[in-house]
Short mmCIF file of C-alpha atoms in Angstrom, two decimals:
data_model
loop_
_atom_site.label_atom_id
_atom_site.label_comp_id
_atom_site.label_asym_id
_atom_site.label_seq_id
_atom_site.Cartn_x
_atom_site.Cartn_y
_atom_site.Cartn_z
CA MET A 1 5.07 -111.24 -131.65
CA ASN A 2 3.86 -112.42 -127.80
CA PRO A 3 6.22 -115.72 -127.49
CA ASN A 4 4.83 -116.01 -123.86
CA SER A 5 1.02 -115.74 -125.05
CA THR A 6 -0.12 -119.56 -124.17
CA ALA A 7 -2.67 -120.08 -121.50
CA CYS A 8 -0.38 -123.07 -118.84
CA SER A 9 -1.31 -125.87 -116.74
CA GLY A 10 1.29 -126.82 -113.99
CA THR A 11 4.23 -124.57 -112.98
CA GLY A 12 4.26 -122.97 -116.51
CA LEU A 13 8.48 -123.07 -116.64
CA ASP A 14 9.73 -124.22 -120.09
CA ALA A 15 13.38 -124.62 -119.01
CA SER A 16 13.94 -126.63 -122.62
CA HIS A 17 12.36 -123.69 -124.49
CA HIS A 18 11.24 -126.93 -126.24
CA GLY A 19 6.91 -126.20 -125.42
CA THR A 20 7.19 -122.32 -126.37
CA ALA A 21 9.15 -122.93 -129.77
CA CYS A 22 6.47 -125.17 -130.57
CA ALA A 23 4.08 -122.71 -130.17
CA GLY A 24 5.71 -119.79 -131.35
CA VAL A 25 5.44 -121.85 -134.82
CA MET A 26 1.90 -122.35 -134.55
CA ALA A 27 0.16 -119.28 -133.09
CA ALA A 28 2.57 -116.29 -132.77
CA ARG A 29 1.43 -112.52 -132.66
CA HIS A 30 3.12 -109.65 -133.34
CA SER A 31 3.36 -107.37 -130.27
CA SER A 32 5.09 -104.33 -132.01
CA GLY A 33 4.36 -104.69 -135.40
CA ASP A 34 8.76 -104.96 -135.61
CA GLY A 35 8.34 -107.10 -138.44
CA THR A 36 9.19 -110.71 -136.81
CA PRO A 37 7.33 -113.62 -138.44
CA LEU A 38 4.10 -114.34 -137.36
CA GLY A 39 2.50 -118.07 -136.35
CA VAL A 40 0.90 -119.85 -138.72
CA MET A 41 -2.66 -119.48 -137.13
CA SER A 42 -1.68 -116.38 -135.34
CA SER A 43 -5.04 -115.53 -133.80
CA ALA A 44 -5.51 -119.36 -132.37
CA SER A 45 -6.18 -119.71 -128.86
CA LEU A 46 -3.56 -122.18 -127.18
CA VAL A 47 -3.80 -124.15 -124.04
CA SER A 48 -0.42 -125.91 -122.86
CA CYS A 49 -0.36 -128.97 -120.83
CA GLN A 50 3.27 -129.49 -118.92
CA MET A 51 4.10 -133.11 -118.98
CA MET A 52 8.23 -133.02 -118.81
CA ASP A 53 10.81 -130.73 -117.38
CA ALA A 54 14.26 -130.60 -117.80
CA ASN A 55 14.84 -134.20 -116.96
CA GLY A 56 12.47 -135.39 -118.94
CA GLY A 57 8.70 -136.88 -118.35
CA TYR A 58 6.74 -140.40 -118.55
CA SER A 59 4.15 -141.52 -120.97
CA SER A 60 1.75 -141.25 -118.27
CA ASP A 61 1.80 -137.79 -117.57
CA ALA A 62 1.12 -137.01 -121.12
CA ALA A 63 -1.82 -139.28 -121.14
CA ASP A 64 -3.04 -137.51 -118.17
CA CYS A 65 -2.61 -134.09 -120.06
CA ILE A 66 -4.31 -135.76 -123.33
CA TYR A 67 -7.43 -136.53 -121.29
CA ASP A 68 -7.24 -133.21 -119.59
CA MET A 69 -7.05 -131.40 -122.98
CA VAL A 70 -9.77 -133.05 -124.16
CA SER A 71 -12.48 -133.69 -121.67
CA LYS A 72 -11.90 -130.33 -119.83
CA ARG A 73 -10.11 -127.64 -122.24
CA ALA A 74 -12.57 -128.88 -125.25
CA ALA A 75 -9.62 -128.94 -127.68
CA ALA A 76 -9.63 -128.99 -131.44
CA VAL A 77 -6.55 -129.95 -132.44
CA LEU A 78 -3.70 -131.30 -129.94
CA SER A 79 -0.23 -130.38 -131.58
CA ASN A 80 2.26 -133.30 -130.08
CA SER A 81 5.82 -132.53 -130.45
CA TRP A 82 7.11 -135.54 -128.40
CA GLY A 83 7.54 -139.66 -128.70
CA ASP A 84 8.51 -142.64 -126.85
CA THR A 85 10.09 -145.38 -127.83
CA ALA A 86 7.45 -147.86 -125.87
CA SER A 87 3.59 -147.75 -125.87
CA THR A 88 1.82 -147.91 -122.76
CA THR A 89 -1.95 -149.21 -122.54
CA TYR A 90 -2.84 -146.09 -120.79
CA LEU A 91 -1.45 -143.57 -123.30
CA GLU A 92 -2.63 -145.64 -125.92
CA GLU A 93 -6.29 -145.42 -123.98
CA ALA A 94 -5.84 -141.35 -123.95
CA VAL A 95 -4.89 -141.37 -127.43
CA ALA A 96 -8.22 -143.08 -128.06
CA HIS A 97 -10.06 -141.28 -126.09
CA ALA A 98 -9.00 -137.88 -128.52
CA CYS A 99 -10.26 -139.85 -131.44
CA GLN A 100 -13.36 -140.76 -130.01
CA HIS A 101 -14.03 -137.34 -129.41
CA ASP A 102 -13.20 -136.07 -133.00
CA VAL A 103 -9.93 -134.30 -131.98
CA LEU A 104 -7.40 -134.32 -134.64
CA PHE A 105 -4.60 -135.58 -132.91
CA VAL A 106 -1.06 -134.37 -134.62
CA ALA A 107 1.93 -136.18 -133.68
CA ALA A 108 6.00 -135.65 -134.96
CA ALA A 109 7.25 -138.73 -136.58
CA GLY A 110 10.40 -138.58 -134.11
CA ASN A 111 13.89 -137.33 -135.41
CA GLU A 112 15.64 -140.65 -135.10
CA ARG A 113 15.91 -141.60 -138.99
CA VAL A 114 13.95 -144.80 -138.73
CA ASN A 115 10.98 -145.97 -140.45
CA ILE A 116 8.50 -145.89 -137.94
CA ALA A 117 6.12 -148.64 -139.57
CA GLY A 118 8.13 -150.98 -136.81
CA ASN A 119 6.09 -149.22 -134.31
CA THR A 120 9.43 -147.44 -133.02
CA SER A 121 8.28 -143.95 -132.28
CA PHE A 122 4.89 -142.98 -130.37
CA PRO A 123 2.30 -141.64 -130.33
CA ALA A 124 3.22 -141.42 -134.13
CA GLY A 125 3.73 -145.40 -134.34
CA TYR A 126 -0.39 -145.52 -133.60
CA VAL A 127 -1.51 -144.24 -136.76
CA GLY A 128 -3.27 -147.55 -138.52
CA ARG A 129 -4.51 -148.95 -135.30
CA PRO A 130 -8.28 -149.63 -134.63
CA GLY A 131 -9.58 -146.64 -133.40
CA MET A 132 -6.70 -144.29 -133.89
CA GLU A 133 -7.98 -142.59 -136.67
CA CYS A 134 -7.47 -139.10 -136.01
CA VAL A 135 -3.87 -139.77 -135.69
CA LEU A 136 -1.74 -137.93 -137.91
CA ALA A 137 2.21 -138.47 -138.32
CA VAL A 138 4.33 -135.66 -139.25
CA ALA A 139 8.03 -135.97 -141.00
CA ALA A 140 10.03 -132.65 -141.37
CA THR A 141 11.81 -131.30 -144.66
CA ASP A 142 14.72 -129.18 -145.08
CA SER A 143 15.37 -125.90 -147.47
CA PHE A 144 15.00 -128.09 -150.33
CA ASN A 145 11.68 -129.40 -149.87
CA ASN A 146 13.52 -133.00 -148.84
CA LEU A 147 13.11 -135.04 -146.59
CA ALA A 148 14.92 -133.76 -143.68
CA TYR A 149 18.06 -136.04 -142.95
CA TYR A 150 17.18 -136.72 -139.52
CA SER A 151 13.61 -137.09 -139.77
CA ASN A 152 11.73 -140.62 -139.18
CA TRP A 153 9.80 -141.95 -142.20
CA GLY A 154 7.50 -145.03 -143.49
CA GLU A 155 3.86 -145.76 -144.59
CA GLN A 156 2.52 -144.00 -141.37
CA VAL A 157 3.93 -140.69 -141.95
CA HIS A 158 0.99 -139.11 -143.51
CA ILE A 159 2.81 -135.40 -144.49
CA ALA A 160 5.85 -133.28 -144.21
CA ALA A 161 6.30 -130.06 -143.66
CA PRO A 162 9.54 -127.64 -142.76
CA GLY A 163 11.45 -128.14 -140.27
CA ASN A 164 15.36 -127.40 -140.68
CA SER A 165 16.65 -123.89 -139.17
CA ILE A 166 12.74 -122.71 -138.01
CA TRP A 167 13.10 -119.37 -136.43
CA THR A 168 10.55 -119.40 -133.49
CA THR A 169 10.27 -118.09 -130.03
CA ILE A 170 11.73 -118.70 -126.83
CA PRO A 171 10.88 -117.52 -123.18
CA GLY A 172 12.01 -114.39 -122.23
CA GLY A 173 10.71 -112.27 -126.14
CA ALA A 174 13.73 -113.52 -127.80
CA TYR A 175 13.88 -115.95 -130.80
CA ARG A 176 16.19 -118.93 -132.05
CA LYS A 177 16.61 -120.86 -135.02
CA LEU A 178 15.77 -124.83 -134.10
CA SER A 179 15.11 -128.13 -136.12
CA GLY A 180 13.35 -131.30 -135.81
CA THR A 181 9.99 -132.66 -136.62
CA SER A 182 9.20 -130.66 -132.99
CA LEU A 183 9.20 -127.86 -135.51
CA ALA A 184 6.89 -129.49 -138.29
CA ALA A 185 3.71 -130.43 -136.13
CA PRO A 186 2.69 -127.17 -135.47
CA PHE A 187 3.16 -126.08 -139.14
CA VAL A 188 0.51 -129.09 -139.53
CA SER A 189 -1.68 -128.21 -136.81
CA GLY A 190 -1.62 -124.31 -137.55
CA GLN A 191 -2.65 -125.15 -140.68
CA HIS A 192 -5.94 -127.01 -139.59
CA LEU A 193 -7.19 -123.99 -137.44
CA ARG A 194 -5.96 -122.18 -140.33
CA CYS A 195 -7.61 -123.21 -143.04
CA GLY A 196 -10.76 -124.94 -140.45
CA THR A 197 -10.62 -127.96 -142.36
CA CYS A 198 -7.69 -130.93 -142.81
CA THR A 199 -4.38 -131.09 -144.66
CA ARG A 200 -3.76 -133.28 -147.50
CA GLY A 201 -3.27 -136.80 -145.83
CA CYS A 202 -5.49 -136.56 -142.84
CA PRO A 203 -7.24 -139.16 -142.24
CA ARG A 204 -10.62 -137.45 -140.58
CA CYS A 205 -11.90 -134.29 -142.20
CA ARG A 206 -14.77 -132.01 -140.18
#
């Protein structure tokens, strides 16, 4: 398995390990045939965009990344394992831009144990808005296939995927067990790429 298989813009540093962990769930590959788990779609080509550092980031940086991935990288699926409690016009326009280009925009529902119907977590909170038909909100399930205790929920959530104690990649060729809707979202993104069609509940199918 190669945990460093993504092509990165910016510095490529992943101080929090978050991006590498999400990439591993979606598309990690064997490097030595040692029996370690593969990602959902190990043959996928990934391109990452660094929008945060160890101190966090801004929604404007996320919007810049969305425009870059859609307009310059021709991405088919955008997997978003991040969220903000507030929306901005610039971010909303960027997500709408992705939808206009028929990109599937997968968004983690968040880990605050709240109903996102109150638009408390973005970009998942864009589900249902005009022009946002490509946004797919993903909750997390536990090992018993129940909603994970920390996962956000609500009518805007389309689907849930495994998010509890997921073994995945971290920088340096190592592995770690992590939990959260951030791990659930790349399961759905990878499955979309693997099947070449939408998962159940997807608002827009190719």
